[in-house]
GROMACS .gro file of C-alpha atoms in nm:
model
  386
    1MET     CA    1  17.104   9.904  12.255
    2LYS     CA    2  17.323  10.186  12.184
    3LEU     CA    3  16.974  10.384  12.151
    4LEU     CA    4  16.831  10.289  12.460
    5PHE     CA    5  17.121  10.378  12.657
    6ALA     CA    6  17.141  10.717  12.539
    7LEU     CA    7  16.778  10.771  12.634
    8ALA     CA    8  16.872  10.647  12.971
    9LEU     CA    9  17.142  10.907  13.006
   10PHE     CA   10  16.899  11.173  12.870
   11SER     CA   11  16.891  11.359  13.210
   12ILE     CA   12  17.279  11.442  13.157
   13ALA     CA   13  17.278  11.542  12.809
   14THR     CA   14  17.001  11.755  12.617
   15SER     CA   15  17.197  11.758  12.288
   16PRO     CA   16  17.242  11.461  12.017
   17LEU     CA   17  17.199  11.114  12.152
   18PHE     CA   18  17.540  10.961  12.231
   19ALA     CA   19  17.643  10.596  12.235
   20VAL     CA   20  17.775  10.348  12.479
   21ASP     CA   21  18.137  10.356  12.336
   22GLU     CA   22  18.144  10.727  12.385
   23ILE     CA   23  18.108  10.716  12.769
   24ILE     CA   24  18.472  10.669  12.840
   25PRO     CA   25  18.709  10.817  13.107
   26ARG     CA   26  18.785  11.186  12.996
   27ASP     CA   27  19.080  11.163  13.248
   28GLU     CA   28  19.264  10.887  13.336
   29ARG     CA   29  19.341  11.017  13.655
   30ASN     CA   30  18.988  10.988  13.754
   31LEU     CA   31  18.976  10.604  13.688
   32SER     CA   32  19.022  10.525  14.060
   33LEU     CA   33  18.714  10.750  14.163
   34ARG     CA   34  18.522  10.639  13.891
   35ASN     CA   35  18.587  10.262  14.007
   36GLU     CA   36  18.476  10.375  14.368
   37VAL     CA   37  18.165  10.579  14.192
   38GLN     CA   38  18.057  10.232  14.000
   39LEU     CA   39  18.092  10.037  14.343
   40ALA     CA   40  17.861  10.308  14.522
   41ILE     CA   41  17.599  10.254  14.229
   42ASP     CA   42  17.584   9.890  14.222
   43LYS     CA   43  17.554   9.901  14.642
   44GLY     CA   44  17.263  10.152  14.591
   45LEU     CA   45  17.095   9.932  14.319
   46ALA     CA   46  17.130   9.618  14.509
   47PHE     CA   47  16.945   9.792  14.791
   48LEU     CA   48  16.691   9.896  14.561
   49LYS     CA   49  16.620   9.548  14.425
   50ALA     CA   50  16.580   9.404  14.769
   51ARG     CA   51  16.330   9.665  14.862
   52GLN     CA   52  16.070   9.608  14.573
   53LYS     CA   53  15.753   9.466  14.657
   54ALA     CA   54  15.583   9.178  14.551
   55ASP     CA   55  15.345   9.394  14.352
   56GLY     CA   56  15.642   9.516  14.139
   57SER     CA   57  15.621   9.869  14.303
   58TRP     CA   58  15.882  10.020  14.553
   59SER     CA   59  15.662  10.254  14.762
   60ALA     CA   60  15.523  10.184  15.113
   61ALA     CA   61  15.322  10.514  15.101
   62GLU     CA   62  14.960  10.547  15.055
   63PRO     CA   63  14.870  10.615  14.788
   64ASN     CA   64  15.127  10.385  14.612
   65HIS     CA   65  15.220  10.657  14.379
   66PRO     CA   66  15.366  10.530  14.039
   67ALA     CA   67  15.637  10.800  14.064
   68LEU     CA   68  15.785  10.612  14.340
   69THR     CA   69  15.850  10.315  14.125
   70ALA     CA   70  15.953  10.496  13.834
   71LEU     CA   71  16.251  10.658  14.001
   72PRO     CA   72  16.414  10.326  14.108
   73LEU     CA   73  16.337  10.202  13.757
   74LEU     CA   74  16.501  10.498  13.598
   75ALA     CA   75  16.822  10.419  13.833
   76PHE     CA   76  16.854  10.101  13.689
   77GLN     CA   77  16.803  10.214  13.329
   78ARG     CA   78  17.069  10.463  13.380
   79GLU     CA   79  17.327  10.232  13.531
   80PRO     CA   80  17.666  10.330  13.351
   81THR     CA   81  17.729   9.998  13.195
   82GLY     CA   82  17.363   9.956  13.023
   83ARG     CA   83  17.341   9.605  13.169
   84TYR     CA   84  16.994   9.621  13.299
   85LEU     CA   85  16.858   9.774  12.989
   86GLU     CA   86  16.966   9.452  12.771
   87GLY     CA   87  16.688   9.197  12.803
   88GLN     CA   88  16.566   9.390  13.110
   89PRO     CA   89  16.514   9.148  13.399
   90GLU     CA   90  16.220   9.041  13.541
   91PHE     CA   91  16.203   9.252  13.853
   92MET     CA   92  16.207   9.576  13.615
   93GLN     CA   93  15.925   9.424  13.397
   94LYS     CA   94  15.722   9.391  13.740
   95GLY     CA   95  15.794   9.745  13.796
   96TYR     CA   96  15.667   9.838  13.454
   97ALA     CA   97  15.324   9.606  13.500
   98PHE     CA   98  15.260   9.803  13.819
   99ILE     CA   99  15.319  10.156  13.631
  100ARG     CA  100  15.060  10.063  13.363
  101SER     CA  101  14.807   9.937  13.615
  102LYS     CA  102  14.784  10.294  13.732
  103ALA     CA  103  14.688  10.405  13.386
  104GLN     CA  104  14.362  10.653  13.397
  105PRO     CA  105  14.126  10.706  13.136
  106ASN     CA  106  14.195  11.070  13.090
  107GLY     CA  107  14.570  10.922  12.997
  108GLY     CA  108  14.728  11.029  13.327
  109ILE     CA  109  14.957  10.741  13.514
  110TYR     CA  110  14.868  10.817  13.873
  111SER     CA  111  14.712  10.662  14.194
  112ARG     CA  112  14.526  10.954  14.360
  113GLY     CA  113  14.634  11.311  14.301
  114LEU     CA  114  14.968  11.436  14.195
  115ALA     CA  115  14.879  11.368  13.849
  116ASN     CA  116  15.118  11.567  13.635
  117TYR     CA  117  15.447  11.477  13.857
  118ASN     CA  118  15.343  11.107  13.869
  119THR     CA  119  15.255  11.085  13.488
  120SER     CA  120  15.566  11.289  13.395
  121LEU     CA  121  15.807  11.029  13.583
  122ALA     CA  122  15.597  10.720  13.461
  123LEU     CA  123  15.640  10.855  13.077
  124LEU     CA  124  16.015  10.892  13.133
  125ALA     CA  125  16.034  10.523  13.262
  126LEU     CA  126  15.796  10.392  13.025
  127LEU     CA  127  16.008  10.552  12.730
  128ASN     CA  128  16.279  10.287  12.805
  129SER     CA  129  16.082   9.998  12.890
  130GLY     CA  130  16.166   9.830  12.579
  131ASN     CA  131  15.810   9.710  12.508
  132ALA     CA  132  15.672   9.839  12.162
  133ASN     CA  133  15.315   9.758  12.345
  134ASP     CA  134  15.391  10.092  12.560
  135GLU     CA  135  15.356  10.305  12.286
  136ALA     CA  136  14.986  10.390  12.331
  137LEU     CA  137  15.024  10.451  12.697
  138ILE     CA  138  15.313  10.681  12.606
  139GLU     CA  139  15.104  10.881  12.345
  140THR     CA  140  14.827  10.953  12.568
  141ALA     CA  141  15.066  11.019  12.876
  142HIS     CA  142  15.231  11.291  12.664
  143ARG     CA  143  14.903  11.451  12.558
  144PHE     CA  144  14.818  11.444  12.929
  145ILE     CA  145  15.092  11.626  13.044
  146VAL     CA  146  15.071  11.892  12.738
  147GLY     CA  147  14.700  11.936  12.865
  148GLN     CA  148  14.833  12.028  13.219
  149GLN     CA  149  14.959  12.347  13.117
  150ALA     CA  150  14.796  12.652  13.241
  151ARG     CA  151  14.636  12.900  13.029
  152ALA     CA  152  14.407  13.199  13.107
  153LEU     CA  153  14.433  13.172  13.487
  154PRO     CA  154  14.271  13.426  13.734
  155ASP     CA  155  14.660  13.492  13.815
  156PRO     CA  156  14.846  13.558  13.461
  157SER     CA  157  15.145  13.496  13.641
  158LEU     CA  158  15.084  13.166  13.691
  159ASP     CA  159  15.032  13.096  13.288
  160GLY     CA  160  15.242  12.853  13.105
  161GLY     CA  161  15.336  12.657  13.421
  162ILE     CA  162  15.246  12.310  13.538
  163GLY     CA  163  15.101  12.211  13.849
  164TYR     CA  164  15.075  11.882  14.064
  165GLY     CA  165  14.717  11.864  13.880
  166PRO     CA  166  14.546  11.647  14.139
  167ALA     CA  167  14.264  11.437  14.061
  168GLY     CA  168  13.949  11.658  13.976
  169THR     CA  169  14.154  11.998  13.898
  170GLU     CA  170  14.245  12.055  13.558
  171HIS     CA  171  14.552  12.248  13.594
  172GLY     CA  172  14.626  12.234  13.984
  173HIS     CA  173  14.834  12.540  14.111
  174PRO     CA  174  15.134  12.561  13.876
  175ASP     CA  175  15.505  12.548  14.018
  176LEU     CA  176  15.856  12.528  13.913
  177ASP     CA  177  15.932  12.181  14.028
  178ASN     CA  178  15.632  12.005  13.851
  179THR     CA  179  15.712  12.232  13.562
  180LEU     CA  180  16.048  12.099  13.576
  181VAL     CA  181  15.945  11.723  13.555
  182ALA     CA  182  15.711  11.776  13.316
  183LEU     CA  183  15.968  11.936  13.079
  184GLU     CA  184  16.198  11.667  13.122
  185ALA     CA  185  15.951  11.417  13.032
  186LEU     CA  186  15.806  11.616  12.725
  187ARG     CA  187  16.167  11.701  12.620
  188ALA     CA  188  16.259  11.306  12.654
  189TYR     CA  189  15.940  11.231  12.426
  190LYS     CA  190  16.050  11.500  12.197
  191ILE     CA  191  16.393  11.329  12.153
  192THR     CA  192  16.232  10.987  12.100
  193HIS     CA  193  15.945  11.114  11.891
  194PRO     CA  194  16.085  11.378  11.654
  195SER     CA  195  15.784  11.381  11.398
  196ALA     CA  196  15.478  11.280  11.645
  197GLU     CA  197  15.395  11.609  11.782
  198ALA     CA  198  15.414  11.812  11.454
  199ALA     CA  199  15.182  11.533  11.324
  200ALA     CA  200  14.962  11.552  11.591
  201GLY     CA  201  14.973  11.913  11.598
  202LYS     CA  202  15.001  11.907  11.976
  203ASP     CA  203  15.298  12.040  12.169
  204LEU     CA  204  15.355  12.230  12.466
  205ASN     CA  205  15.375  12.606  12.433
  206TRP     CA  206  15.733  12.626  12.511
  207SER     CA  207  15.739  13.001  12.503
  208ALA     CA  208  15.479  13.057  12.747
  209ALA     CA  209  15.645  12.760  12.994
  210ILE     CA  210  15.977  12.991  12.949
  211GLU     CA  211  15.790  13.293  13.062
  212PHE     CA  212  15.649  13.116  13.344
  213ILE     CA  213  15.985  13.007  13.461
  214SER     CA  214  16.100  13.379  13.430
  215ARG     CA  215  15.847  13.458  13.677
  216CYS     CA  216  15.984  13.247  13.943
  217GLN     CA  217  16.335  13.400  13.903
  218ASN     CA  218  16.446  13.688  14.109
  219LEU     CA  219  16.588  13.879  13.841
  220PRO     CA  220  16.436  14.252  13.817
  221GLU     CA  221  16.556  14.301  13.449
  222THR     CA  222  16.342  13.994  13.324
  223ASN     CA  223  16.075  13.980  13.584
  224LYS     CA  224  15.861  14.271  13.671
  225GLU     CA  225  15.647  14.094  13.965
  226PRO     CA  226  15.616  14.296  14.245
  227TRP     CA  227  15.709  14.025  14.504
  228VAL     CA  228  16.067  14.012  14.314
  229SER     CA  229  16.394  14.069  14.541
  230THR     CA  230  16.661  14.322  14.462
  231ALA     CA  231  16.882  14.169  14.747
  232PRO     CA  232  17.223  14.074  14.586
  233ALA     CA  233  17.190  13.762  14.807
  234ASP     CA  234  16.902  13.659  14.580
  235ARG     CA  235  16.987  13.788  14.250
  236GLY     CA  236  16.955  13.498  13.975
  237GLY     CA  237  16.788  13.261  14.225
  238PHE     CA  238  16.455  13.112  14.180
  239VAL     CA  239  16.153  13.056  14.400
  240TYR     CA  240  15.877  12.759  14.374
  241PHE     CA  241  15.621  12.983  14.216
  242PRO     CA  242  15.560  13.351  14.132
  243GLY     CA  243  15.514  13.508  14.517
  244ASP     CA  244  15.601  13.193  14.711
  245SER     CA  245  15.926  13.077  14.819
  246LYS     CA  246  15.981  12.764  15.070
  247ALA     CA  247  16.308  12.980  15.189
  248GLY     CA  248  16.064  13.236  15.315
  249LYS     CA  249  16.031  13.627  15.267
  250THR     CA  250  16.285  13.913  15.326
  251THR     CA  251  16.176  14.281  15.362
  252LEU     CA  252  16.395  14.528  15.139
  253PRO     CA  253  16.534  14.867  15.231
  254ASP     CA  254  16.249  15.018  15.061
  255GLY     CA  255  15.993  14.831  15.265
  256ARG     CA  256  15.900  14.589  15.012
  257VAL     CA  257  15.835  14.205  15.109
  258ALA     CA  258  16.029  13.998  14.852
  259TYR     CA  259  16.100  13.590  14.832
  260ARG     CA  260  16.404  13.437  14.883
  261SER     CA  261  16.599  13.231  14.647
  262TYR     CA  262  16.702  12.864  14.721
  263GLY     CA  263  16.907  12.599  14.605
  264THR     CA  264  16.651  12.313  14.469
  265MET     CA  265  16.451  12.552  14.303
  266THR     CA  266  16.765  12.745  14.120
  267TYR     CA  267  16.874  12.398  13.995
  268ALA     CA  268  16.511  12.330  13.879
  269GLY     CA  269  16.495  12.672  13.706
  270LEU     CA  270  16.822  12.617  13.533
  271LEU     CA  271  16.757  12.279  13.412
  272SER     CA  272  16.390  12.400  13.301
  273TYR     CA  273  16.569  12.676  13.086
  274ILE     CA  274  16.800  12.410  12.923
  275TYR     CA  275  16.509  12.169  12.840
  276ALA     CA  276  16.330  12.458  12.691
  277ASP     CA  277  16.609  12.538  12.496
  278LEU     CA  278  16.704  12.881  12.636
  279LYS     CA  279  17.045  13.017  12.499
  280LYS     CA  280  17.333  12.950  12.733
  281ASP     CA  281  17.431  13.313  12.704
  282ASP     CA  282  17.081  13.445  12.809
  283PRO     CA  283  17.106  13.678  13.102
  284ARG     CA  284  16.837  13.439  13.266
  285VAL     CA  285  17.057  13.146  13.245
  286THR     CA  286  17.391  13.338  13.334
  287SER     CA  287  17.239  13.484  13.654
  288ALA     CA  288  17.112  13.130  13.753
  289VAL     CA  289  17.474  12.981  13.724
  290ASP     CA  290  17.606  13.278  13.900
  291TRP     CA  291  17.353  13.260  14.201
  292LEU     CA  292  17.437  12.858  14.214
  293THR     CA  293  17.813  12.943  14.194
  294HIS     CA  294  17.810  13.206  14.474
  295ASN     CA  295  17.602  12.959  14.689
  296TYR     CA  296  17.760  12.631  14.633
  297THR     CA  297  17.800  12.392  14.915
  298LEU     CA  298  17.755  12.033  15.009
  299ASP     CA  299  17.669  12.077  15.353
  300GLU     CA  300  17.283  12.222  15.311
  301ASN     CA  301  17.027  12.310  15.038
  302PRO     CA  302  17.086  12.654  15.049
  303GLY     CA  303  16.829  12.835  15.208
  304LEU     CA  304  16.663  12.529  15.363
  305GLN     CA  305  16.933  12.364  15.555
  306HIS     CA  306  16.867  11.973  15.533
  307ALA     CA  307  16.516  12.007  15.394
  308GLY     CA  308  16.535  11.853  15.051
  309LEU     CA  309  16.892  11.773  15.069
  310TYR     CA  310  16.921  11.504  14.871
  311TYR     CA  311  16.668  11.623  14.609
  312TYR     CA  312  16.923  11.922  14.595
  313TYR     CA  313  17.225  11.683  14.506
  314HIS     CA  314  17.017  11.524  14.235
  315LEU     CA  315  16.936  11.828  14.070
  316MET     CA  316  17.290  11.972  14.121
  317SER     CA  317  17.415  11.699  13.919
  318LYS     CA  318  17.169  11.715  13.645
  319GLY     CA  319  17.183  12.085  13.621
  320LEU     CA  320  17.582  12.159  13.611
  321ALA     CA  321  17.643  11.848  13.389
  322ALA     CA  322  17.345  11.975  13.135
  323ALA     CA  323  17.489  12.329  13.168
  324GLY     CA  324  17.823  12.165  13.044
  325LEU     CA  325  18.010  12.329  13.368
  326LYS     CA  326  18.283  12.111  13.498
  327GLU     CA  327  18.463  12.357  13.710
  328LEU     CA  328  18.290  12.633  13.930
  329LYS     CA  329  18.477  12.934  14.051
  330LEU     CA  330  18.362  13.036  14.406
  331ALA     CA  331  18.299  13.359  14.553
  332ASP     CA  332  18.631  13.328  14.714
  333GLY     CA  333  18.824  13.282  14.432
  334ARG     CA  334  18.872  12.888  14.453
  335LYS     CA  335  18.796  12.673  14.153
  336ILE     CA  336  18.625  12.335  14.253
  337ASN     CA  337  18.545  12.030  14.047
  338TRP     CA  338  18.206  11.954  14.153
  339GLU     CA  339  18.169  11.618  14.028
  340LYS     CA  340  18.468  11.474  14.221
  341GLU     CA  341  18.355  11.645  14.545
  342LEU     CA  342  17.986  11.564  14.494
  343GLY     CA  343  18.068  11.184  14.415
  344LEU     CA  344  18.302  11.197  14.732
  345LYS     CA  345  18.031  11.325  14.959
  346LEU     CA  346  17.786  11.072  14.839
  347ILE     CA  347  18.045  10.781  14.867
  348ASP     CA  348  18.080  10.905  15.214
  349ILE     CA  349  17.782  10.942  15.360
  350GLN     CA  350  17.624  10.618  15.165
  351ASN     CA  351  17.521  10.360  15.460
  352SER     CA  352  17.666  10.024  15.478
  353ASP     CA  353  17.345   9.861  15.328
  354GLY     CA  354  17.385  10.070  15.013
  355SER     CA  355  17.114  10.293  15.109
  356TRP     CA  356  17.113  10.657  15.148
  357VAL     CA  357  16.833  10.884  15.367
  358ASN     CA  358  16.797  11.236  15.527
  359ASP     CA  359  16.756  11.293  15.896
  360THR     CA  360  16.496  11.547  15.773
  361GLY     CA  361  16.168  11.431  15.688
  362ARG     CA  362  16.039  11.723  15.458
  363TRP     CA  363  15.972  11.572  15.094
  364MET     CA  364  15.954  11.261  15.174
  365GLU     CA  365  16.336  11.219  15.257
  366LYS     CA  366  16.326  10.991  15.508
  367ASP     CA  367  16.218  10.728  15.273
  368PRO     CA  368  16.534  10.559  15.179
  369VAL     CA  369  16.415  10.401  14.861
  370LEU     CA  370  16.344  10.774  14.722
  371VAL     CA  371  16.667  10.903  14.854
  372THR     CA  372  16.884  10.599  14.748
  373SER     CA  373  16.708  10.665  14.391
  374TYR     CA  374  16.816  11.033  14.381
  375CYS     CA  375  17.167  10.943  14.492
  376VAL     CA  376  17.237  10.609  14.253
  377MET     CA  377  17.106  10.874  13.967
  378ALA     CA  378  17.344  11.138  14.071
  379LEU     CA  379  17.624  10.923  14.075
  380GLU     CA  380  17.551  10.795  13.722
  381ILE     CA  381  17.561  11.139  13.632
  382ILE     CA  382  17.896  11.200  13.780
  383TYR     CA  383  18.027  10.868  13.635
  384GLY     CA  384  17.961  10.984  13.285
  385GLU     CA  385  18.127  11.285  13.380
  386LEU     CA  386  18.452  11.197  13.509
   0.00000   0.00000   0.00000
């Protein structure tokens, strides 16, 4: 039980595994807020349980991507008391069965397209299924994800990254978000299977992954790509992939066109560095933290307004917790406790039925199951930090 619970909380701690009895209030003054956070988690999980389909999945989309079932399962696995991990209930078993049904002959776990994204999240869920029979599927999924890393592409700036890997395309187009989900899954596998990679002689080229991540960062000292922004507002932040930003372009005083940094990808970059074991005092890490601190807000996804707002909240909780940051000093000199602010924000905007949903549909955020999964997992991290 202690091992399972530690693994369920992997995304908030990349250091050694810790036990249930170590998850205690760090400040008794936070006890009331912890109770409110737990209530919001319980309401969110009750909503998710009620929305499961008869086939065990949680998605109404077509194709029915297993990732959209893995995310609710991860939310149940990471519930702070661990009650869903002990003798996992039948509805969770049905969810795992649905994920298994999407296993492909090439080792991936997906329905149609988005192969890396689906396989990575499915792997994370299956690592905690508690079913020893999943081991063979876990091993093939691991090898599939490692095999998606780009090598010797026509555009060398993309080497080392991982893309969606749609069916029929070996590597897809590498991007930072797919690289992040792959690194999280591979890091979790590495913790749970410490000798397997060495024995098989197969592991990701982590150095190449770090170089790809670096080429997504607006930091001229370490990224020599011609599109890199030298504007102070972009410094340290990240784009979607080298030479592309969902936040658009900007023209610099010297006439160069550069790509703007934005919130979700900067948290994705920070987390990716952490999963790849880049040292916390590395200038690439400290510059990312500086950008996130200077652009801290709960009102929008910086650079994208409400597009991807709930994924931003989700990555914020993961990123700041994994970086060990309890307090942020903002540009105006104010010091804020992000976990309290984000926890109260999520409680305040939760719907009466326990769900959350975005008013902007980009990246499927009008799907209440997807968004509720993001928010529940964010609150579970916050619970462990208070």
